[in-house]
Amino acid sequence: DGGITQSPKYLFRKEGQNVTLSCEQNLNHDAMYWYRQDPGQGLRLIYYSQIVNDFQKGDIAEGYSVSREKKESFPLTVTSAQKNPTAFYLCASTYGGNTEAFFGQGTRLTVV
Amino acid sequence: QKEVEQDPGPLSVPEGAIVSLNCTYSNSAFQYFMWYRQYSRKGPELLMYTYSSGNKEDGRFTAQVDKSSKYISLFIRDSQPSDSATYLCAMVHGNNRLAFGKGNQVVVIP
């Protein structure tokens, strides 16, 4: 079945650690996105990539980094510079321009 | 002013009632409009997708777009407890970036 797979579903991070969230899609979609969701805040764009080896900052990129070495994969690293990383992280992808986005099931990151 | 405004206030309705949700937007470049449904602790799933002014129906769901007023709506007829979820509006313009509303939490009471 085609879709977007995020892993892990739950992730715990200690203060000062970097962690990487995985996002893989087999939909042959060109564009991929990372969003952060907090209660009452809606979805906020962290980074997006429209083609391999290229990505752009979204609205809240500070403290995050990404790579896009393969079309299918768009991992997100939450660095120690992100002061409030506890949130629900969603990965999405679209095919071409002006089309609907498909989402993964999310990763819930908690700082302990 | 935010690009997309959606009043996030929770909405409780009795089973069988009509649920009415709406979003306003400020950027006239938005061309494509979507509604997503998100169950707790899950990723959003696409519910409705439209690109023109007017109404689009899919079963119990109707999406309405008024580009002249920059206003979109989602109506759910004969609401069921399984419709209890958060509903997010989303819009796309030419640079392929999605803009989301904050989401409306809907509770359908049996």
XYZ file of C-alpha atoms in Angstrom, chain A residues 20-21 23 32 34 47-49 51-55 64-77:
27
model
C 16.038 12.387 14.286
C 12.508 11.689 13.143
C 9.656 10.119 7.209
C 7.686 16.758 1.305
C 7.454 18.788 8.151
C 10.820 22.821 6.566
C 9.780 21.732 3.114
C 11.493 20.254 0.081
C 13.021 18.309 -5.060
C 15.906 16.085 -4.005
C 18.895 17.900 -2.500
C 16.922 21.095 -2.025
C 14.857 22.358 0.911
C 15.638 22.020 13.347
C 17.532 20.592 10.380
C 16.571 18.383 7.438
C 18.086 16.553 4.505
C 16.638 15.292 1.229
C 19.135 12.857 -0.261
C 16.456 10.610 -1.713
C 13.041 11.370 -3.145
C 11.416 8.941 -0.721
C 12.997 10.201 2.480
C 12.917 13.486 4.397
C 14.288 13.060 7.933
C 13.968 15.827 10.502
C 16.557 16.397 13.220
